[in-house]
Amino acid sequence: SYDLTQPPSVSVSPGQTATITCSGDGLPKQYVHWYQQKPGQAPLLVIYKDTERPSGIPERFSGSSSGTTVTLTISGVQAEDEADYFCQSTDFGGTYPYVFGTGTKVTVL
Amino acid sequence: QVQLVQSGAEVKQPGASVKVSCKASGYAFTTYSMRWVRQAPGQRLEWMGWINTDNGNTKYSQKFQGRVTITRDTFASTVHVELSSLTSEDTAIYYCARDSSGLYGDSFDFWGQGTMVTVSS
């Protein structure tokens, strides 16, 4: 199995851009999905397959991929975007078929 | 709309078992598999296992093999996870999450609200 590493926290002012990275040795071969989790709520899928956005997710959420790093970008951050964000990928040949990132707390200043 | 509603918080003694439920609504229950993950305090999420809600086939993480059982009740559109021989290390929030079945890659497209399980004497 491989680990997915994220920065513990990101702080951003309203209207600015937040970028959250997810790094792992297995990533060039596997897609990454991103989830938003607010306190006391169920996680919400915001980006799937590195760059795709599920219906109903605002356009300000986008994803990109380069080598062993995948990035979630929130453009024009709003107060409601303050949450934990975690990435997830697959490793069917490893100990766990599904691997998760360490999580990033996004704080809107 | 799709909803996964889990049972309430549990407090168990070491050595006991716990059973957490997840009731699905808003979609055809047997069309999507269900996965269970957990998150211990300060730790990342950890996959426990999944169940094919149509035929009942299961697959479990090696870490929990022998201690975990996932079942489903198709009439009640409910999935259960039972974990036995609990220790303090099993204190965690337990989540059910729907397998998107390729609709959104290998992602978990809908999640339950989580169930806190505390193991303490």
mmCIF file of C-alpha atoms in Angstrom, chain A residues 3-4 33 35 37 42-43 45 48-49 54-55 86 88 90 92 95-98 100-102, chain B residues 35 37 39 44-47 50 61-63 95 99 103-109 111-113:
data_model
loop_
_atom_site.group_PDB
_atom_site.id
_atom_site.type_symbol
_atom_site.label_atom_id
_atom_site.label_comp_id
_atom_site.label_asym_id
_atom_site.label_seq_id
_atom_site.Cartn_x
_atom_site.Cartn_y
_atom_site.Cartn_z
ATOM 1 C CA ASP A 3 0.248 6.643 1.752
ATOM 2 C CA LEU A 4 -1.514 9.805 0.658
ATOM 3 C CA HIS A 33 -11.291 11.646 -5.396
ATOM 4 C CA TYR A 35 -14.331 14.919 -0.167
ATOM 5 C CA GLN A 37 -16.435 17.252 5.548
ATOM 6 C CA ALA A 42 -21.352 13.320 6.375
ATOM 7 C CA PRO A 43 -18.483 13.672 3.912
ATOM 8 C CA LEU A 45 -17.848 14.047 -2.788
ATOM 9 C CA TYR A 48 -13.863 12.508 -8.686
ATOM 10 C CA LYS A 49 -11.335 10.973 -11.067
ATOM 11 C CA PRO A 54 -20.352 15.728 -9.572
ATOM 12 C CA SER A 55 -23.603 17.456 -10.395
ATOM 13 C CA PHE A 86 -9.502 14.612 2.285
ATOM 14 C CA GLN A 88 -8.954 9.055 -1.563
ATOM 15 C CA THR A 90 -7.377 2.939 -4.761
ATOM 16 C CA PHE A 92 -6.226 -2.996 -5.219
ATOM 17 C CA THR A 95 -3.256 -4.242 1.955
ATOM 18 C CA TYR A 96 -6.213 -1.898 1.650
ATOM 19 C CA PRO A 97 -8.041 -1.424 -1.666
ATOM 20 C CA TYR A 98 -9.016 2.112 -0.673
ATOM 21 C CA PHE A 100 -7.202 7.955 2.278
ATOM 22 C CA GLY A 101 -5.247 11.126 2.762
ATOM 23 C CA THR A 102 -4.387 12.652 6.106
ATOM 24 C CA ARG B 35 -18.632 0.068 2.127
ATOM 25 C CA VAL B 37 -14.843 2.824 6.876
ATOM 26 C CA GLN B 39 -11.795 7.011 11.653
ATOM 27 C CA ARG B 44 -6.996 8.938 8.756
ATOM 28 C CA LEU B 45 -9.973 7.011 7.451
ATOM 29 C CA GLU B 46 -9.557 3.250 7.246
ATOM 30 C CA TRP B 47 -11.487 0.854 5.005
ATOM 31 C CA TRP B 50 -17.851 -3.947 1.726
ATOM 32 C CA SER B 61 -9.883 -5.861 5.290
ATOM 33 C CA GLN B 62 -7.250 -8.305 6.501
ATOM 34 C CA LYS B 63 -6.851 -6.127 9.577
ATOM 35 C CA TYR B 95 -19.209 5.410 8.443
ATOM 36 C CA ASP B 99 -19.906 2.480 -3.769
ATOM 37 C CA LEU B 103 -20.591 6.293 -11.886
ATOM 38 C CA TYR B 104 -17.910 8.377 -10.195
ATOM 39 C CA GLY B 105 -14.905 6.117 -10.596
ATOM 40 C CA ASP B 106 -14.019 4.141 -7.487
ATOM 41 C CA SER B 107 -15.273 6.875 -5.189
ATOM 42 C CA PHE B 108 -17.717 6.765 -2.297
ATOM 43 C CA ASP B 109 -20.532 8.901 -3.660
ATOM 44 C CA TRP B 111 -21.940 8.745 3.094
ATOM 45 C CA GLY B 112 -23.783 8.194 6.320
ATOM 46 C CA GLN B 113 -23.487 10.756 9.096
#
